[in-house]
Amino acid sequence: MKERNKTLGEYIIEKQEEFKYSSGELSRIINAIRLAAKVVNYKVNKAGLVDIVGAAGEQNIQGEDQQKLDVYANEVFIQTLINREIVCGIASEENDDFITVHGKAGDDNNKYVVLMDPLDGSSNIDVNVSVGTIFSVYRRVTPVGTPVTLEDFLQPGDQQVAAGYVIYGTSTMLVYTTGHGVNGFTLNPAIGTFYLSHPNMQYSADGKIYSVNEGNYIHFPQGVKDYIKYCQMEEGDRPYTSRYIGSLVSDFHRNMIKGGVYIYPTSSKAPNGKLRLLYECNPMAFIAEQAGGKASDGYGRIMEIKPTELHQRVPFFCGSKNMVAKAEEFMAKYK
Ligand code: AHM
Ligand code: MG
């Protein structure tokens, strides 16, 4: 008989020992994210009803104020983490500054900070296209017992202890890593339970999909222009297929399953690129590497960049390792 799929809850308990500090706190953080993801999922799925129950900024028929979904998701994730008293600080793409979170007795004894993009690609909500949540967990570097400082958040990506995303798509999935491979869990909405559906997710070394906003072509660096032309050339297994949703989590998820590369380069319009190092690129880079892929800023490893500010932007090349390496080759020609 086929073995029943594990639930995320069972999996978290089973894997707790694998985590080097194994105090149970990290498991509780993943549990909090699991809960918040279900709440946000419920709301995202109702987004299409906004025209019926009232648009953001208006009151719905029950007289409740409607809220923008990204603001809502931000509040849900922050409140869920605060309520469980397991982190000492949170930084979010939606907030200018980080939030200090005190422990149970008003102390500062918690050890972890969470950084997140609560609803990435939110402009896609209005057109019924998948969006996602991205999160990243670090151990604080300042002494336990003192309030968190900026230093606790400005750590290079290779210090992450966990990272993941939730994709609110045709089905809702939570995909995460704690540095022991990548596993994906699919939500059964009927009973509100995530089941292990994609164990040990892997990027193939080569792929046939390239994902980049080609509307910006004219503004791209020459290395990226040349790489795009290379993808389109008739030779060997090329031309590749072009796929771009404009929702990082969705583009990444598809490329991890099918093999491909995602690129958001610098451009003359956005000299540092668009994506945020701490909330988007580092967590995706950690997942990519854990799945056998590669993540680069065009010249070097994303996870080795020492962040200088919370909302720092970086160019992002991420996906199947040989594809990212090839793009880097083109970039190097014009360095
Ligand atoms: P956001 O954080 O404001 O939602 O922006 C990030 C999103 C990514 O999900 C997506 O890959 C990218 O922006 C798309 O940008 P563009 O429309 O410039 O191609
Ligand atoms: Mg974002």
Coordinates of C-alpha atoms and ligand atoms in Angstrom, one line a residue:
M1 CA 0.0 0.0 0.0
K2 CA 1.3 3.5 -0.8
E3 CA 2.5 5.3 2.3
R4 CA 0.2 8.2 3.3
N5 CA 1.8 11.6 2.7
K6 CA 3.1 13.3 5.9
T7 CA 1.5 16.5 7.0
L8 CA 3.7 19.5 7.5
G9 CA 3.1 19.3 11.2
E10 CA 4.4 15.7 11.4
Y11 CA 7.3 16.6 9.2
I12 CA 8.4 19.6 11.4
I13 CA 8.4 17.4 14.5
E14 CA 10.3 14.6 12.7
K15 CA 13.0 16.9 11.4
Q16 CA 13.5 19.0 14.5
E17 CA 16.6 17.0 15.5
E18 CA 18.2 17.7 12.1
F19 CA 18.5 21.3 12.9
K20 CA 21.8 22.0 14.6
Y21 CA 20.5 24.1 17.5
S22 CA 17.3 21.9 17.8
S23 CA 15.8 23.9 20.7
G24 CA 12.4 23.7 19.0
E25 CA 12.2 27.4 18.4
L26 CA 12.8 27.1 14.6
S27 CA 10.0 24.5 14.4
R28 CA 7.7 26.9 16.2
I29 CA 8.6 29.7 13.7
I30 CA 7.8 27.4 10.8
N31 CA 4.6 26.5 12.5
A32 CA 3.6 30.2 12.9
I33 CA 4.3 30.8 9.2
R34 CA 2.2 27.8 8.4
L35 CA -0.7 29.2 10.3
A36 CA -0.3 32.8 8.8
A37 CA -0.1 31.3 5.3
K38 CA -3.4 29.6 5.8
V39 CA -5.1 32.8 6.9
V40 CA -3.6 34.8 4.0
N41 CA -4.5 32.0 1.6
Y42 CA -8.1 32.3 2.7
K43 CA -8.1 36.0 2.0
V44 CA -6.2 35.8 -1.3
N45 CA -8.8 33.3 -2.6
K46 CA -11.6 35.7 -1.8
A47 CA -9.8 38.6 -3.6
G48 CA -11.9 38.2 -6.7
L49 CA -15.0 38.9 -4.7
V50 CA -13.7 42.4 -3.9
D51 CA -16.0 43.9 -6.5
I52 CA -18.9 42.3 -4.8
V53 CA -18.1 43.0 -1.2
G54 CA -16.3 46.3 -1.7
A55 CA -12.9 47.5 -2.9
A56 CA -9.9 48.5 -0.8
G57 CA -10.4 51.8 1.0
E58 CA -14.2 51.3 1.0
Q59 CA -16.5 49.6 3.4
N60 CA -18.0 46.3 2.5
I61 CA -21.7 45.4 3.0
Q62 CA -21.1 44.4 6.6
G63 CA -19.7 47.9 7.2
E64 CA -16.1 46.6 7.7
D65 CA -13.2 48.6 6.2
Q66 CA -11.6 46.8 3.3
Q67 CA -7.9 46.6 3.4
K68 CA -5.3 46.1 0.6
L69 CA -4.2 42.5 0.6
D70 CA -0.5 43.2 0.9
V71 CA -1.1 45.3 4.0
Y72 CA -3.4 42.6 5.4
A73 CA -0.8 39.8 4.7
N74 CA 1.9 42.0 6.4
E75 CA -0.2 42.3 9.5
V76 CA -1.1 38.6 9.7
F77 CA 2.5 37.4 9.4
I78 CA 3.7 40.0 11.9
Q79 CA 1.0 39.4 14.4
T80 CA 1.2 35.6 14.2
L81 CA 5.0 35.8 14.9
I82 CA 4.5 38.3 17.7
N83 CA 1.7 36.4 19.4
R84 CA 3.8 33.2 19.6
E85 CA 6.7 35.1 21.3
I86 CA 9.3 33.2 19.4
V87 CA 11.3 35.8 17.5
C88 CA 13.2 38.9 18.8
G89 CA 12.7 40.9 15.6
I90 CA 10.9 41.1 12.3
A91 CA 11.8 43.1 9.1
S92 CA 9.3 43.3 6.3
E93 CA 9.4 44.8 2.8
E94 CA 6.2 46.6 3.8
N95 CA 7.8 48.4 6.8
D96 CA 10.4 51.1 6.7
D97 CA 12.1 49.9 9.8
F98 CA 12.5 46.6 11.6
I99 CA 10.2 45.7 14.6
T100 CA 11.6 44.8 18.0
V101 CA 9.7 41.9 19.5
H102 CA 10.0 41.2 23.2
G103 CA 9.7 37.7 24.8
K104 CA 7.1 36.3 27.1
A105 CA 8.1 38.2 30.2
G106 CA 9.0 41.3 28.3
D107 CA 12.5 40.1 28.0
D108 CA 14.8 39.9 24.9
N109 CA 15.7 36.3 25.2
N110 CA 14.5 35.1 21.8
K111 CA 17.2 34.2 19.4
Y112 CA 15.8 34.5 15.9
V113 CA 14.8 37.3 13.5
V114 CA 12.5 36.8 10.5
L115 CA 12.7 38.9 7.3
M116 CA 9.9 38.7 4.8
D117 CA 8.0 39.9 1.8
P118 CA 4.5 39.2 3.0
L119 CA 2.8 39.4 -0.4
D120 CA 5.2 39.5 -3.4
G121 CA 3.8 40.4 -6.8
S122 CA 0.7 41.9 -5.3
S123 CA -0.1 43.9 -8.4
N124 CA -1.1 40.5 -9.9
I125 CA -3.9 40.0 -7.4
D126 CA -6.3 42.2 -9.4
V127 CA -5.9 39.9 -12.5
N128 CA -6.1 36.6 -10.7
V129 CA -2.5 35.7 -11.1
S130 CA -0.5 33.8 -8.5
V131 CA 1.3 35.7 -5.7
G132 CA 3.5 34.6 -2.9
T133 CA 5.0 35.1 0.5
I134 CA 8.8 34.9 1.0
F135 CA 10.5 34.5 4.4
S136 CA 14.0 34.1 5.8
V137 CA 15.2 33.3 9.3
Y138 CA 18.5 34.2 10.9
R139 CA 20.0 33.7 14.4
R140 CA 20.7 37.0 16.0
V141 CA 24.3 38.2 16.3
T142 CA 23.9 40.5 19.2
P143 CA 23.8 39.1 22.7
V144 CA 20.6 37.3 23.9
G145 CA 18.9 39.5 26.6
T146 CA 19.4 42.8 24.7
P147 CA 17.0 44.3 22.2
V148 CA 17.8 43.5 18.5
T149 CA 19.7 46.0 16.5
L150 CA 20.0 46.6 12.7
E151 CA 23.1 44.4 12.8
D152 CA 21.0 41.3 13.5
F153 CA 19.2 41.9 10.2
L154 CA 22.1 42.9 8.0
Q155 CA 23.6 39.4 7.8
P156 CA 24.8 37.8 4.6
G157 CA 22.4 35.2 3.1
D158 CA 24.8 32.3 3.9
Q159 CA 23.9 32.9 7.6
Q160 CA 20.3 32.0 7.0
V161 CA 19.0 29.1 9.1
A162 CA 15.8 28.7 7.2
A163 CA 14.0 30.2 4.2
G164 CA 10.9 29.5 2.2
Y165 CA 8.0 30.7 0.3
V166 CA 4.3 30.2 0.1
I167 CA 2.7 30.2 -3.4
Y168 CA -0.9 31.1 -3.6
G169 CA -1.5 29.4 -7.0
T170 CA -3.8 26.9 -8.5
S171 CA -3.1 25.2 -5.3
T172 CA -1.4 26.7 -2.3
M173 CA 2.1 25.4 -1.4
L174 CA 4.6 26.0 1.3
V175 CA 8.2 25.3 0.2
Y176 CA 11.1 25.6 2.6
T177 CA 14.6 24.7 3.6
T178 CA 16.5 24.6 6.8
G179 CA 19.7 23.7 5.0
H180 CA 18.9 20.0 4.4
G181 CA 17.3 20.1 1.0
V182 CA 14.1 21.7 -0.1
N183 CA 10.6 20.2 0.5
G184 CA 7.2 21.3 -0.8
F185 CA 3.9 20.9 1.0
T186 CA 0.5 21.4 -0.7
L187 CA -2.5 22.7 1.2
N188 CA -5.7 20.6 1.2
P189 CA -8.1 23.5 1.5
A190 CA -11.0 21.3 2.5
I191 CA -9.3 20.4 5.9
G192 CA -6.7 23.2 6.1
T193 CA -3.7 20.8 6.2
F194 CA -0.4 21.0 4.3
Y195 CA 0.8 17.6 3.0
L196 CA 4.3 16.7 1.8
S197 CA 3.8 16.6 -1.9
H198 CA 7.2 17.6 -3.3
P199 CA 10.0 15.9 -1.3
N200 CA 13.6 16.8 -2.0
M201 CA 12.9 19.4 -4.8
Q202 CA 15.8 19.7 -7.3
Y203 CA 16.7 22.1 -10.0
S204 CA 18.0 20.3 -13.1
A205 CA 21.5 21.4 -14.0
D206 CA 20.3 22.6 -17.4
G207 CA 16.9 24.0 -18.3
K208 CA 15.0 25.4 -21.3
I209 CA 13.1 28.3 -19.8
Y210 CA 14.4 31.9 -19.5
S211 CA 12.4 34.4 -17.5
V212 CA 13.1 38.1 -17.8
N213 CA 11.0 41.2 -18.4
E214 CA 12.1 41.7 -22.0
G215 CA 10.1 44.9 -22.3
N216 CA 13.1 46.5 -20.5
Y217 CA 15.6 45.0 -23.0
I218 CA 16.8 48.3 -24.3
H219 CA 17.9 49.3 -20.8
F220 CA 19.7 46.1 -19.9
P221 CA 23.5 45.7 -19.6
Q222 CA 25.1 44.3 -22.7
G223 CA 25.9 41.0 -21.0
V224 CA 22.2 40.4 -20.4
K225 CA 21.3 41.4 -23.9
D226 CA 23.8 39.0 -25.3
Y227 CA 22.6 36.2 -23.0
I228 CA 19.0 36.8 -24.2
K229 CA 20.2 36.5 -27.8
Y230 CA 22.0 33.3 -26.9
C231 CA 18.8 31.9 -25.4
Q232 CA 17.0 32.7 -28.7
M233 CA 19.6 31.3 -31.0
E234 CA 18.9 28.2 -33.0
E235 CA 21.6 25.8 -31.8
G236 CA 21.6 22.5 -29.8
D237 CA 18.6 22.6 -27.5
R238 CA 18.0 26.2 -28.2
P239 CA 16.0 28.4 -28.7
Y240 CA 14.7 28.3 -25.1
T241 CA 11.2 29.0 -24.1
S242 CA 10.4 32.5 -22.7
R243 CA 8.1 32.5 -19.6
Y244 CA 7.6 35.5 -17.4
I245 CA 4.7 35.9 -14.9
G246 CA 6.1 38.9 -13.1
S247 CA 5.6 37.3 -9.8
L248 CA 8.9 36.1 -8.5
V249 CA 7.6 33.2 -6.4
S250 CA 5.7 31.8 -9.3
D251 CA 8.5 32.2 -11.9
F252 CA 10.9 30.7 -9.5
H253 CA 8.6 27.8 -8.6
R254 CA 8.0 26.9 -12.2
N255 CA 11.7 27.1 -13.1
M256 CA 12.7 24.9 -10.1
I257 CA 10.2 22.2 -11.3
K258 CA 10.9 22.5 -15.0
G259 CA 14.4 23.8 -15.2
G260 CA 15.1 27.4 -16.1
V261 CA 16.7 30.7 -15.2
Y262 CA 15.1 33.9 -13.7
I263 CA 16.8 37.2 -14.3
Y264 CA 16.1 40.6 -12.9
P265 CA 19.1 42.6 -14.0
T266 CA 20.3 46.2 -13.4
S267 CA 19.0 48.6 -16.0
S268 CA 19.6 52.2 -16.9
K269 CA 16.2 52.8 -15.2
A270 CA 17.0 50.7 -12.1
P271 CA 20.7 50.8 -11.5
N272 CA 20.6 48.3 -8.7
G273 CA 17.9 46.1 -10.1
K274 CA 14.5 45.9 -8.5
L275 CA 14.4 43.0 -6.1
R276 CA 15.4 43.3 -2.5
L277 CA 18.4 41.4 -1.2
L278 CA 17.0 40.7 2.2
Y279 CA 13.4 39.9 1.6
E280 CA 13.5 38.3 -1.9
C281 CA 16.9 37.4 -3.2
N282 CA 18.6 35.8 -0.2
P283 CA 15.8 33.5 0.7
M284 CA 15.3 32.5 -2.9
A285 CA 19.1 32.0 -3.3
F286 CA 19.2 29.7 -0.2
I287 CA 16.3 27.6 -1.6
A288 CA 17.9 27.5 -5.1
E289 CA 21.3 26.4 -3.8
Q290 CA 19.7 23.8 -1.5
A291 CA 17.9 22.5 -4.6
G292 CA 21.1 22.2 -6.6
G293 CA 20.7 25.5 -8.4
K294 CA 22.6 28.7 -8.3
A295 CA 21.9 32.4 -7.5
S296 CA 24.1 35.3 -8.5
D297 CA 24.1 39.1 -8.9
G298 CA 25.6 38.5 -12.4
Y299 CA 29.2 38.3 -11.1
G300 CA 29.2 36.4 -7.8
R301 CA 27.2 34.5 -5.2
I302 CA 24.1 36.4 -3.8
M303 CA 24.5 34.9 -0.4
E304 CA 28.0 36.3 0.1
I305 CA 26.9 39.9 -0.3
K306 CA 27.3 41.8 3.0
P307 CA 24.1 43.9 3.3
T308 CA 24.4 47.6 4.1
E309 CA 20.8 48.5 4.4
L310 CA 17.4 46.8 5.0
H311 CA 15.8 47.6 1.7
Q312 CA 18.9 47.2 -0.4
R313 CA 18.2 46.1 -4.1
V314 CA 20.5 43.8 -6.1
P315 CA 20.4 42.3 -9.6
F316 CA 19.3 38.7 -9.5
F317 CA 20.2 35.7 -11.7
C318 CA 18.8 32.5 -10.3
G319 CA 18.0 29.0 -11.4
S320 CA 19.5 25.9 -13.0
K321 CA 23.2 26.1 -12.3
N322 CA 24.6 25.8 -15.8
M323 CA 22.2 28.4 -17.1
V324 CA 23.2 30.9 -14.4
A325 CA 26.8 30.1 -15.0
K326 CA 26.3 30.8 -18.7
A327 CA 24.7 34.2 -18.0
E328 CA 27.6 35.0 -15.7
E329 CA 30.0 34.2 -18.6
F330 CA 28.3 36.8 -20.8
M331 CA 28.3 39.4 -17.9
A332 CA 32.0 38.9 -17.3
K333 CA 32.8 40.0 -20.9
Y334 CA 31.7 43.5 -20.1
K335 CA 32.8 43.8 -16.4
Ligands
AHM1 P1 6.9 43.7 -5.4 O1 7.8 43.3 -4.3 O2 6.6 45.2 -5.4 O3 5.7 42.9 -5.6 O4 7.9 43.5 -6.7 C1 8.5 42.3 -6.9 C2 8.0 41.7 -8.2 C3 8.5 40.3 -8.4 O5 7.6 39.4 -7.9 C4 8.5 40.2 -9.9 O6 9.4 39.2 -10.3 C5 9.0 41.5 -10.3 O7 8.5 42.4 -9.3 C6 8.4 42.0 -11.6 O8 8.8 43.3 -11.9 P2 8.6 43.9 -13.4 O9 7.1 44.2 -13.4 O10 9.4 45.1 -13.4 O11 9.0 42.9 -14.4
MG2 MG 8.4 41.9 -3.3

